[in-house]
Short mmCIF file of C-alpha atoms and ligand atoms in Angstrom, two decimals:
data_model
loop_
_atom_site.label_atom_id
_atom_site.label_comp_id
_atom_site.label_asym_id
_atom_site.label_seq_id
_atom_site.Cartn_x
_atom_site.Cartn_y
_atom_site.Cartn_z
CA MET A 9 190.51 -165.99 26.35
CA SER A 10 188.44 -162.58 27.89
CA TYR A 11 188.61 -159.74 25.33
CA PRO A 12 187.38 -156.21 26.83
CA GLU A 13 184.18 -154.71 26.20
CA LEU A 14 184.41 -152.18 23.29
CA ASP A 15 182.92 -148.92 23.19
CA MET A 16 183.23 -145.62 21.46
CA LEU A 17 184.45 -142.53 23.34
CA ILE A 18 182.33 -139.40 22.41
CA ASP A 19 182.33 -136.26 24.16
CA GLY A 20 184.17 -137.80 27.37
CA ALA A 21 181.51 -140.59 27.70
CA TRP A 22 182.00 -144.19 26.67
CA THR A 23 179.16 -145.23 24.37
CA LYS A 24 177.57 -147.89 22.14
CA GLY A 25 176.24 -145.45 19.47
CA SER A 26 173.54 -146.31 17.47
CA GLY A 27 175.10 -148.05 14.49
CA ALA A 28 175.01 -151.72 13.53
CA PRO A 29 177.70 -153.82 15.76
CA MET A 30 180.36 -155.56 14.11
CA ASP A 31 182.58 -158.72 14.76
CA VAL A 32 186.04 -158.59 15.68
CA ILE A 33 187.71 -161.77 14.73
CA ASN A 34 191.03 -163.41 16.21
CA PRO A 35 193.41 -163.91 13.21
CA ALA A 36 194.98 -167.09 14.83
CA THR A 37 191.76 -168.83 15.58
CA GLU A 38 189.16 -167.33 13.61
CA GLU A 39 187.09 -167.06 16.46
CA VAL A 40 184.86 -163.87 17.19
CA LEU A 41 186.34 -161.96 19.80
CA GLY A 42 183.96 -159.34 20.35
CA SER A 43 181.27 -157.01 19.29
CA LEU A 44 182.26 -153.79 18.12
CA PRO A 45 179.86 -150.64 18.33
CA THR A 46 179.71 -148.24 15.27
CA ALA A 47 178.94 -144.88 14.86
CA THR A 48 175.81 -143.10 12.88
CA ASP A 49 176.03 -139.82 11.31
CA ALA A 50 174.49 -138.45 14.38
CA ASP A 51 176.97 -139.92 16.42
CA LEU A 52 179.90 -138.60 14.13
CA ASP A 53 178.60 -135.26 14.34
CA ALA A 54 178.54 -135.45 18.04
CA ALA A 55 182.12 -136.36 18.18
CA VAL A 56 183.26 -133.89 16.05
CA GLU A 57 181.28 -131.07 17.67
CA ALA A 58 182.78 -132.51 21.18
CA SER A 59 186.36 -132.04 19.48
CA GLN A 60 185.72 -128.24 19.21
CA ARG A 61 184.88 -128.09 22.91
CA GLY A 62 187.82 -130.35 23.67
CA PHE A 63 189.93 -128.02 21.59
CA ASP A 64 188.85 -124.89 23.38
CA ALA A 65 189.29 -126.38 26.93
CA TRP A 66 192.69 -128.36 26.02
CA SER A 67 194.22 -125.46 24.05
CA ALA A 68 193.45 -123.20 27.09
CA MET A 69 195.64 -124.97 29.44
CA THR A 70 199.49 -124.49 29.62
CA ALA A 71 201.86 -126.92 28.00
CA LEU A 72 203.11 -127.87 31.21
CA GLU A 73 199.54 -128.55 32.56
CA ARG A 74 199.11 -130.85 29.33
CA GLN A 75 202.29 -132.57 29.78
CA LYS A 76 201.38 -133.75 33.24
CA ILE A 77 198.16 -135.31 32.12
CA MET A 78 199.93 -136.77 29.30
CA GLU A 79 202.59 -138.28 31.65
CA LYS A 80 199.74 -139.92 33.59
CA ALA A 81 198.41 -141.44 30.38
CA ALA A 82 201.82 -143.11 29.91
CA ARG A 83 202.01 -144.30 33.25
CA TYR A 84 198.57 -145.79 32.94
CA ILE A 85 199.73 -147.65 29.66
CA GLU A 86 202.73 -148.80 31.65
CA ASP A 87 200.79 -150.02 34.70
CA ASN A 88 198.61 -152.01 32.21
CA VAL A 89 201.04 -152.98 29.50
CA ASP A 90 200.44 -156.82 30.11
CA ARG A 91 196.79 -156.57 29.54
CA ILE A 92 196.81 -154.25 26.55
CA ALA A 93 199.62 -156.31 24.79
CA ARG A 94 197.63 -159.42 25.23
CA ASP A 95 194.61 -157.91 23.55
CA CYS A 96 196.75 -156.56 20.97
CA THR A 97 197.78 -159.95 20.10
CA LEU A 98 194.49 -161.36 20.28
CA GLU A 99 193.08 -158.95 17.46
CA GLN A 100 196.26 -158.28 15.42
CA GLY A 101 198.08 -161.65 15.85
CA LYS A 102 201.54 -160.49 16.46
CA PRO A 103 203.71 -162.38 18.90
CA VAL A 104 202.82 -160.75 22.60
CA LEU A 105 206.78 -159.52 22.76
CA GLU A 106 206.23 -157.51 19.77
CA SER A 107 203.17 -156.07 21.28
CA LYS A 108 204.95 -155.18 24.26
CA LEU A 109 207.73 -153.27 22.46
CA GLU A 110 205.11 -151.71 20.50
CA LEU A 111 203.56 -150.23 23.66
CA GLY A 112 206.90 -149.13 24.59
CA PHE A 113 207.07 -147.05 21.61
CA VAL A 114 203.66 -145.79 22.62
CA VAL A 115 204.68 -144.75 25.99
CA ASP A 116 207.81 -143.23 25.01
CA ALA A 117 205.95 -141.24 21.97
CA ILE A 118 203.46 -139.93 24.54
CA ARG A 119 206.21 -138.71 26.75
CA TRP A 120 208.17 -137.18 23.63
CA TYR A 121 205.29 -135.12 22.30
CA ALA A 122 204.10 -134.03 25.80
CA GLU A 123 207.73 -132.61 26.54
CA GLU A 124 208.14 -131.40 23.03
CA GLY A 125 204.94 -129.35 23.52
CA LYS A 126 206.48 -127.29 25.88
CA ARG A 127 209.11 -126.21 23.36
CA ALA A 128 206.68 -125.09 20.55
CA TYR A 129 208.76 -121.84 20.44
CA GLY A 130 208.00 -118.74 18.23
CA ARG A 131 210.79 -116.32 16.99
CA LEU A 132 211.15 -112.51 17.31
CA ILE A 133 212.14 -111.10 14.09
CA PRO A 134 214.31 -107.94 13.62
CA SER A 135 212.04 -105.40 12.43
CA ARG A 136 212.88 -103.21 9.35
CA PHE A 137 210.62 -100.74 11.05
CA PRO A 138 211.48 -98.53 14.29
CA GLY A 139 209.39 -99.06 17.24
CA THR A 140 208.00 -102.50 15.71
CA ARG A 141 208.06 -105.90 17.15
CA LEU A 142 207.54 -108.90 14.82
CA ILE A 143 206.44 -111.95 16.74
CA ALA A 144 206.16 -115.23 14.87
CA THR A 145 204.03 -117.54 17.33
CA LYS A 146 202.97 -121.27 16.94
CA GLU A 147 199.57 -122.32 17.67
CA PRO A 148 197.68 -125.56 17.86
CA VAL A 149 196.12 -125.95 14.54
CA GLY A 150 192.75 -126.93 15.91
CA PRO A 151 190.45 -129.84 16.09
CA THR A 152 191.85 -132.67 14.30
CA CYS A 153 190.83 -136.24 12.73
CA ALA A 154 192.75 -139.23 11.85
CA PHE A 155 192.07 -142.65 10.29
CA VAL A 156 194.75 -145.38 10.87
CA ALA A 157 195.50 -148.86 9.54
CA TRP A 158 195.41 -152.07 11.82
CA ASN A 159 198.94 -153.20 11.56
CA PHE A 160 200.21 -151.35 14.34
CA PRO A 161 197.20 -151.18 16.74
CA GLY A 162 199.25 -148.92 19.33
CA VAL A 163 201.49 -147.18 17.17
CA ASN A 164 199.78 -145.92 14.55
CA VAL A 165 197.08 -144.66 16.91
CA ILE A 166 199.50 -142.65 19.29
CA ARG A 167 201.15 -140.83 16.53
CA LYS A 168 198.13 -139.29 15.92
CA ILE A 169 196.77 -138.85 19.38
CA ALA A 170 199.93 -137.89 21.19
CA GLY A 171 201.15 -135.69 18.28
CA ALA A 172 197.79 -133.89 18.53
CA LEU A 173 197.63 -133.46 22.19
CA GLY A 174 201.13 -132.52 22.56
CA ALA A 175 200.51 -129.48 20.30
CA GLY A 176 197.42 -128.65 22.21
CA CYS A 177 194.91 -130.10 19.73
CA SER A 178 191.97 -132.26 20.16
CA ILE A 179 191.06 -135.38 17.74
CA VAL A 180 188.31 -137.58 16.60
CA ILE A 181 190.05 -140.83 15.52
CA LYS A 182 188.82 -143.90 13.56
CA PRO A 183 191.28 -146.61 14.33
CA SER A 184 191.01 -149.88 12.42
CA GLU A 185 187.66 -151.88 12.99
CA GLU A 186 190.12 -154.84 13.01
CA THR A 187 192.06 -153.79 15.91
CA PRO A 188 189.86 -151.69 18.26
CA ALA A 189 190.57 -152.81 21.87
CA THR A 190 194.33 -151.37 21.65
CA ALA A 191 193.18 -148.11 20.41
CA ILE A 192 190.33 -148.00 22.84
CA ALA A 193 192.82 -148.88 25.98
CA LEU A 194 194.94 -145.98 24.85
CA ALA A 195 192.22 -143.53 24.65
CA ARG A 196 191.17 -144.73 27.99
CA ALA A 197 194.55 -143.88 29.43
CA PHE A 198 193.91 -140.23 28.14
CA GLN A 199 190.33 -140.10 29.71
CA GLU A 200 191.58 -141.76 33.23
CA ALA A 201 194.42 -139.05 33.11
CA GLY A 202 192.12 -136.21 32.95
CA VAL A 203 191.91 -134.72 29.47
CA PRO A 204 188.83 -132.35 29.35
CA ASP A 205 185.79 -134.32 27.67
CA GLY A 206 185.84 -134.07 23.96
CA THR A 207 189.61 -133.79 23.52
CA VAL A 208 189.94 -137.43 22.44
CA ASN A 209 186.97 -138.85 20.47
CA VAL A 210 187.10 -142.65 19.34
CA VAL A 211 184.86 -143.89 16.56
CA PHE A 212 184.40 -146.88 14.37
CA GLY A 213 182.18 -147.74 11.33
CA ASP A 214 181.89 -148.27 7.71
CA PRO A 215 185.24 -146.47 6.64
CA ALA A 216 184.31 -144.79 3.80
CA ALA A 217 181.21 -143.64 5.53
CA VAL A 218 182.84 -142.31 8.57
CA SER A 219 185.74 -140.61 6.86
CA SER A 220 183.38 -138.73 4.25
CA ARG A 221 181.34 -137.57 7.12
CA VAL A 222 184.00 -136.60 9.27
CA LEU A 223 186.01 -134.82 6.37
CA ALA A 224 182.85 -132.93 5.06
CA SER A 225 182.84 -131.09 8.33
CA ASP A 226 184.88 -127.58 8.70
CA ILE A 227 185.39 -128.12 12.43
CA PRO A 228 188.62 -130.40 11.88
CA ARG A 229 191.32 -128.31 10.68
CA LYS A 230 193.87 -131.25 10.06
CA MET A 231 193.48 -134.76 8.97
CA SER A 232 196.28 -137.08 9.60
CA PHE A 233 195.90 -140.83 7.81
CA THR A 234 197.99 -143.96 8.16
CA GLY A 235 197.28 -146.49 5.33
CA SER A 236 197.28 -147.37 1.61
CA THR A 237 198.28 -144.93 -0.97
CA ALA A 238 194.88 -145.69 -2.68
CA ILE A 239 192.88 -144.53 0.05
CA GLY A 240 195.21 -141.54 0.90
CA LYS A 241 194.41 -140.22 -2.31
CA LEU A 242 190.75 -140.38 -1.85
CA LEU A 243 190.86 -138.98 1.54
CA ALA A 244 193.23 -136.38 0.48
CA ARG A 245 190.62 -135.46 -2.18
CA GLN A 246 187.82 -135.18 0.27
CA ALA A 247 189.83 -133.16 2.96
CA SER A 248 190.77 -130.51 -0.01
CA GLU A 249 187.14 -129.57 -0.19
CA THR A 250 187.47 -127.60 3.20
CA LEU A 251 191.33 -126.89 2.91
CA LYS A 252 192.29 -129.46 5.90
CA ARG A 253 196.08 -129.76 6.45
CA CYS A 254 196.99 -133.33 5.85
CA THR A 255 199.91 -135.63 7.12
CA MET A 256 199.90 -138.65 4.80
CA GLU A 257 201.49 -141.97 5.95
CA LEU A 258 201.19 -144.01 3.08
CA GLY A 259 202.29 -147.32 1.41
CA GLY A 260 205.91 -148.27 0.75
CA HIS A 261 208.19 -151.04 -0.75
CA ALA A 262 211.42 -150.99 0.72
CA PRO A 263 214.40 -152.01 -1.33
CA VAL A 264 217.39 -153.73 0.41
CA LEU A 265 220.99 -153.36 -1.42
CA VAL A 266 223.34 -155.93 -0.33
CA PHE A 267 226.78 -155.20 -1.68
CA ASP A 268 229.81 -157.48 -2.04
CA ASP A 269 231.77 -155.31 0.48
CA ALA A 270 229.00 -155.89 3.09
CA ASP A 271 229.17 -158.32 6.13
CA VAL A 272 226.64 -160.69 4.31
CA GLY A 273 225.68 -162.99 7.27
CA THR A 274 225.07 -160.00 9.41
CA ALA A 275 222.85 -158.48 6.52
CA ALA A 276 220.84 -161.54 6.00
CA LYS A 277 220.22 -161.91 9.77
CA VAL A 278 219.06 -158.18 10.60
CA ALA A 279 216.96 -158.38 7.29
CA ALA A 280 215.28 -161.37 8.11
CA ALA A 281 214.48 -160.31 11.64
CA ALA A 282 213.16 -157.14 10.16
CA LYS A 283 211.25 -158.87 7.49
CA PHE A 284 209.25 -161.38 9.34
CA ARG A 285 208.39 -158.86 12.20
CA ASN A 286 204.69 -158.67 12.17
CA ALA A 287 204.50 -160.92 9.37
CA GLY A 288 205.59 -158.60 7.22
CA GLN A 289 202.90 -156.10 7.70
CA VAL A 290 204.79 -153.29 8.27
CA CYS A 291 205.04 -150.35 5.97
CA ILE A 292 208.87 -149.93 6.35
CA SER A 293 209.37 -153.64 6.08
CA PRO A 294 212.36 -154.57 3.67
CA THR A 295 210.32 -155.78 0.60
CA ARG A 296 212.77 -156.08 -2.39
CA PHE A 297 216.08 -157.65 -2.16
CA TYR A 298 218.93 -156.72 -4.59
CA VAL A 299 222.11 -158.69 -3.80
CA GLN A 300 225.26 -158.15 -5.70
CA GLU A 301 226.11 -161.02 -7.98
CA SER A 302 229.60 -162.25 -6.00
CA VAL A 303 227.59 -162.71 -2.53
CA TYR A 304 224.36 -163.57 -4.05
CA GLY A 305 224.69 -167.17 -3.23
CA ASP A 306 225.97 -166.62 0.21
CA PHE A 307 223.37 -164.04 0.91
CA VAL A 308 220.30 -166.64 -0.54
CA ASP A 309 221.80 -169.45 1.70
CA ALA A 310 221.94 -167.53 4.92
CA PHE A 311 218.34 -165.83 4.25
CA GLU A 312 216.98 -169.23 3.83
CA ALA A 313 218.35 -170.48 6.93
CA ALA A 314 216.94 -167.56 8.84
CA THR A 315 213.69 -167.96 6.98
CA LYS A 316 213.23 -171.71 7.73
CA ALA A 317 214.16 -170.88 11.62
CA ILE A 318 211.02 -168.70 12.18
CA LYS A 319 208.49 -170.23 14.56
CA VAL A 320 205.14 -169.24 13.29
CA GLY A 321 202.08 -169.95 15.50
CA ASN A 322 199.44 -167.92 17.81
CA GLY A 323 201.15 -164.84 19.06
CA LEU A 324 200.04 -165.88 22.58
CA GLU A 325 202.13 -168.85 22.79
CA GLU A 326 205.66 -168.79 24.04
CA GLY A 327 208.31 -168.63 21.63
CA VAL A 328 206.43 -167.77 18.55
CA GLN A 329 208.09 -165.30 16.42
CA MET A 330 205.48 -164.87 13.76
CA GLY A 331 201.83 -164.75 14.03
CA PRO A 332 199.01 -164.97 11.31
CA LEU A 333 198.20 -162.37 8.80
CA VAL A 334 195.43 -159.97 10.03
CA ALA A 335 192.44 -161.44 7.84
CA ASP A 336 191.62 -163.96 5.61
CA ARG A 337 191.60 -161.47 2.57
CA ARG A 338 195.42 -161.47 2.93
CA LEU A 339 195.91 -165.07 2.19
CA PRO A 340 195.01 -165.18 -1.76
CA VAL A 341 197.08 -161.87 -2.06
CA MET A 342 200.22 -163.56 -0.71
CA GLN A 343 199.48 -166.73 -2.70
CA GLY A 344 198.93 -164.37 -5.89
CA PHE A 345 202.32 -162.74 -5.41
CA VAL A 346 204.14 -166.23 -5.17
CA ASP A 347 202.49 -167.78 -8.23
CA ASP A 348 203.05 -164.85 -10.32
CA ALA A 349 206.70 -164.60 -9.44
CA VAL A 350 206.94 -168.40 -10.11
CA SER A 351 205.26 -168.25 -13.39
CA ARG A 352 207.47 -165.27 -14.63
CA GLY A 353 210.44 -167.66 -13.72
CA ALA A 354 211.35 -167.14 -10.07
CA THR A 355 212.47 -170.32 -7.90
CA LEU A 356 210.72 -170.77 -4.92
CA VAL A 357 213.21 -171.56 -2.21
CA THR A 358 211.15 -172.10 0.80
CA GLY A 359 207.49 -171.71 2.04
CA GLY A 360 204.82 -170.53 -0.64
CA LYS A 361 201.65 -171.42 0.89
CA ARG A 362 199.25 -171.34 3.61
CA ILE A 363 199.80 -173.18 6.77
CA GLY A 364 196.79 -175.26 7.94
CA ASN A 365 193.20 -174.33 7.50
CA GLN A 366 192.71 -172.46 10.68
CA GLY A 367 193.99 -169.18 11.30
CA TYR A 368 195.48 -166.89 8.61
CA PHE A 369 198.85 -168.35 8.84
CA TYR A 370 201.26 -168.15 5.90
CA GLU A 371 204.76 -169.74 5.36
CA PRO A 372 207.66 -167.36 5.81
CA THR A 373 208.69 -167.43 1.94
CA LEU A 374 211.53 -166.96 0.31
CA MET A 375 211.87 -166.73 -3.78
CA LYS A 376 214.99 -165.94 -5.73
CA ASP A 377 216.09 -165.11 -9.16
CA VAL A 378 212.87 -163.09 -9.10
CA PRO A 379 212.47 -161.03 -12.29
CA GLU A 380 211.79 -157.46 -12.32
CA ASP A 381 208.38 -157.56 -14.04
CA ALA A 382 207.14 -159.94 -11.23
CA ALA A 383 204.20 -158.11 -9.34
CA ILE A 384 206.25 -158.45 -6.27
CA MET A 385 208.99 -156.24 -7.52
CA ASN A 386 206.44 -153.39 -8.08
CA ASP A 387 203.51 -153.72 -5.68
CA GLU A 388 203.97 -153.67 -1.94
CA PRO A 389 203.37 -157.22 -0.73
CA PHE A 390 202.66 -156.35 3.07
CA GLY A 391 203.32 -160.10 4.29
CA PRO A 392 205.91 -162.69 4.95
CA VAL A 393 207.18 -163.26 1.04
CA VAL A 394 210.49 -162.24 -0.05
CA PRO A 395 211.73 -161.86 -3.74
CA VAL A 396 215.59 -161.84 -3.97
CA ALA A 397 217.24 -160.77 -7.32
CA SER A 398 220.94 -160.30 -8.16
CA PHE A 399 222.80 -157.02 -9.51
CA GLY A 400 225.84 -156.02 -10.99
CA THR A 401 226.89 -152.29 -10.60
CA GLU A 402 226.00 -149.55 -7.88
CA GLU A 403 224.39 -147.28 -10.59
CA GLU A 404 222.23 -150.08 -12.00
CA VAL A 405 220.78 -151.12 -8.65
CA ILE A 406 220.17 -147.58 -7.66
CA GLY A 407 217.97 -147.28 -10.60
CA ARG A 408 216.09 -150.22 -10.06
CA ALA A 409 215.61 -149.20 -6.03
CA ASN A 410 214.15 -146.12 -7.27
CA LYS A 411 211.96 -147.34 -9.91
CA VAL A 412 208.88 -147.33 -7.94
CA LYS A 413 206.24 -144.52 -7.23
CA VAL A 414 206.50 -144.79 -3.54
CA GLY A 415 209.53 -143.82 -1.36
CA LEU A 416 208.89 -144.75 2.46
CA ALA A 417 212.07 -146.73 3.27
CA SER A 418 215.16 -147.95 1.78
CA TYR A 419 218.09 -150.08 3.24
CA ALA A 420 221.68 -150.76 2.23
CA PHE A 421 224.33 -152.87 3.52
CA THR A 422 227.92 -152.04 2.53
CA GLY A 423 231.15 -151.73 4.12
CA ASP A 424 232.46 -148.84 2.13
CA GLY A 425 231.91 -145.35 3.86
CA GLU A 426 231.94 -143.20 0.62
CA ARG A 427 229.29 -145.51 -0.92
CA ALA A 428 227.33 -145.59 2.37
CA ASN A 429 227.41 -141.62 2.00
CA ARG A 430 226.15 -141.62 -1.81
CA LEU A 431 223.39 -144.11 -1.11
CA GLY A 432 222.21 -141.78 1.66
CA ARG A 433 221.89 -139.16 -0.88
CA LYS A 434 220.47 -141.29 -3.82
CA LEU A 435 218.07 -143.29 -2.57
CA ASN A 436 214.74 -142.20 -3.18
CA ALA A 437 212.79 -142.48 0.35
CA GLY A 438 212.10 -140.51 3.48
CA LEU A 439 213.91 -142.89 5.53
CA VAL A 440 217.18 -144.52 4.63
CA GLY A 441 218.81 -147.27 6.59
CA ILE A 442 222.71 -148.25 6.12
CA ASN A 443 223.73 -151.39 7.90
CA SER A 444 220.69 -150.77 9.98
CA MET A 445 216.89 -151.38 9.69
CA SER A 446 216.04 -149.07 12.62
CA VAL A 447 214.51 -146.02 11.14
CA SER A 448 211.47 -145.22 13.36
CA THR A 449 211.89 -143.67 17.18
CA PRO A 450 209.30 -141.10 18.68
CA GLU A 451 212.26 -138.76 18.48
CA THR A 452 212.94 -138.87 14.57
CA PRO A 453 210.90 -137.69 11.79
CA PHE A 454 209.02 -140.55 10.13
CA GLY A 455 207.38 -140.20 6.82
CA GLY A 456 207.67 -140.79 2.93
CA VAL A 457 208.16 -139.26 -0.10
CA ASP A 458 206.27 -139.21 -3.58
CA GLU A 459 203.24 -141.71 -3.40
CA SER A 460 204.36 -142.79 0.16
CA GLY A 461 202.94 -139.51 1.28
CA TYR A 462 203.65 -136.12 2.73
CA GLY A 463 204.35 -134.61 6.18
CA SER A 464 206.21 -136.49 9.06
CA GLU A 465 205.29 -137.83 12.57
CA GLY A 466 207.89 -138.10 15.33
CA GLY A 467 210.78 -135.50 15.94
CA VAL A 468 209.98 -131.93 16.25
CA GLU A 469 208.45 -132.05 12.68
CA GLY A 470 205.90 -134.53 14.22
CA LEU A 471 204.81 -131.70 16.43
CA ASP A 472 204.97 -129.19 14.05
CA ALA A 473 202.46 -130.84 11.98
CA PHE A 474 199.73 -130.27 14.43
CA LEU A 475 200.80 -126.29 14.91
CA ARG A 476 200.09 -123.27 12.66
CA THR A 477 202.33 -120.10 12.55
CA LYS A 478 200.98 -116.67 13.27
CA LEU A 479 202.94 -113.40 12.76
CA VAL A 480 202.04 -110.52 15.11
CA SER A 481 203.26 -107.28 14.33
CA GLU A 482 202.99 -104.60 16.90
CA THR A 483 204.04 -100.81 16.56
CA GLY A 484 203.74 -98.13 19.19
CA VAL A 485 203.92 -100.55 22.23
P1 LIG B 504 193.79 -148.81 3.92
O1 LIG B 504 194.14 -147.61 3.36
O2 LIG B 504 193.00 -149.88 3.62
O3 LIG B 504 193.09 -148.85 5.33
C1 LIG B 504 193.49 -147.82 6.36
C2 LIG B 504 192.71 -146.85 7.05
O4 LIG B 504 191.99 -146.66 6.03
C3 LIG B 504 191.63 -147.70 7.99
O5 LIG B 504 191.31 -147.02 9.01
C4 LIG B 504 190.48 -148.01 7.03
O6 LIG B 504 189.52 -148.44 7.92
C5 LIG B 504 190.51 -146.79 6.29
N1 LIG B 504 189.66 -147.07 5.10
C6 LIG B 504 189.76 -148.30 4.23
N2 LIG B 504 189.07 -148.24 3.23
C7 LIG B 504 188.64 -147.14 3.29
C8 LIG B 504 187.70 -146.21 2.47
N3 LIG B 504 187.11 -146.74 1.13
N4 LIG B 504 187.51 -145.25 2.55
C9 LIG B 504 187.95 -144.36 3.85
N5 LIG B 504 188.82 -144.97 4.54
C10 LIG B 504 189.03 -146.36 4.35
O7 LIG B 504 195.05 -149.52 4.66
P2 LIG B 504 195.41 -150.98 4.95
O8 LIG B 504 195.70 -151.89 3.63
O9 LIG B 504 194.56 -151.63 6.07
O10 LIG B 504 196.69 -150.72 5.65
C11 LIG B 504 198.01 -151.25 4.97
C12 LIG B 504 198.56 -150.16 4.09
O11 LIG B 504 199.08 -149.13 5.20
C13 LIG B 504 199.87 -150.43 3.47
O12 LIG B 504 200.18 -149.78 2.53
C14 LIG B 504 201.07 -149.78 4.52
O13 LIG B 504 202.20 -149.72 3.87
C15 LIG B 504 200.41 -148.40 4.94
N6 LIG B 504 201.00 -148.26 6.23
C16 LIG B 504 201.53 -147.00 6.10
C17 LIG B 504 202.22 -146.57 7.40
C18 LIG B 504 202.99 -145.07 7.44
O14 LIG B 504 203.47 -144.87 8.21
N7 LIG B 504 203.44 -144.82 6.17
C19 LIG B 504 202.17 -147.23 8.46
C20 LIG B 504 201.26 -148.20 8.39
C21 LIG B 504 200.52 -149.22 7.28
#
């Protein structure tokens, strides 16, 4: 299966850089897909300096000119969607249909930010002094940098690139070394579409070395990060040295509350589909299930049936619904969650072990009666393992749902409108889904609270994150 030649993009030129190359592995077969070039400090400095020149050129264009170029990039991706989706599946493992849906989001997000860039309005503020005009304007924040995780090789990358470009900023981005080809394809789309050299720069390397070098520079005026809470804290500390603005999209641990007035069968079906999407490697994946006592058995039975029906395999094969985990390091993590819960009294309903010994496949797994002190009820699993526990009252379950330090997504199923309203207010999360698990679109704000991070991507908030505000006070004009 052919996989594209991998390059970095620095100052408008595709380059191998001067660092030692790394292997990219297919998680479904464990085969080496390709050789990824990496950046030395000199390469990184060149990328950061280029982003200043890229910013000067790109920000000088009108929003309309920028939108036209971004539209061309969106069309390039649409025209090449089959090829890019296949590469995404090869390197990340998700079923090719999921890769295509992801690229659909990518295209929509480019168009959203490109159009929204035309509406980066300021305000004319009535002055308290005669003969004075007070003008509040929005300007692009400057060159930016970004570091992103591998679980959405397209979406994680485009939320940064399109947000920055829509606002008139340039970017140096380090996508994941595990899923580089998708990011490179997206960068190529912008380069082919005609962005000025240095507007989009893509680098790879040792993650800690790359981020500390780029963040030490005072050229990037903003950092946007998608990844774990632990690394997010580290990068925020580094970014603070030069007072870069930050958007932090970090880990979650989404509770699902199923009340006895809900349509339990639908809840189980919707939740199972969301849970096993991308093998559970989704920051807003439903990860802790709390089901009201009187419908507990029905829910577990329905979820068990849905779990057993999931077809696992190589994402390139027809009909496969769940691929492998992204890397071998994730297999013992899943096993650890299962063994820990069972040792504390949970019952394994289905799954609970690796599938075969080639490819990083793990069984879709359901555990019931999982005690609150089990590791999986407290730490994000980021995989296809489901813990279910029962609850009595609404007040009790809200307390359990809100007990963790992260707050990205929370979900609830109920047929009671007043309860739905209360839950929308009381669940401590940046995203709340009631009878729905759809909380991420290009036009809506996406982001967490507390240790899930701060700032939003998507929506007008996502564009605003790449803008800064200036007040101009004019007298005697
Ligand atoms: P991670 O934090 O280990 O890696 C994310 C990024 O940080 C990658 O680019 C990686 O190369 C880089 N990185 C890793 N170690 C680093 C280090 N020591 N110094 C500097 N950079 C480093 O995250 P992960 O485990 O690969 O990804 C999964 C996490 O990402 C989960 O917690 C998930 O919830 C979160 N996530 C959040 C969102 C969101 O929008 N909130 C989206 C996707 C994933």
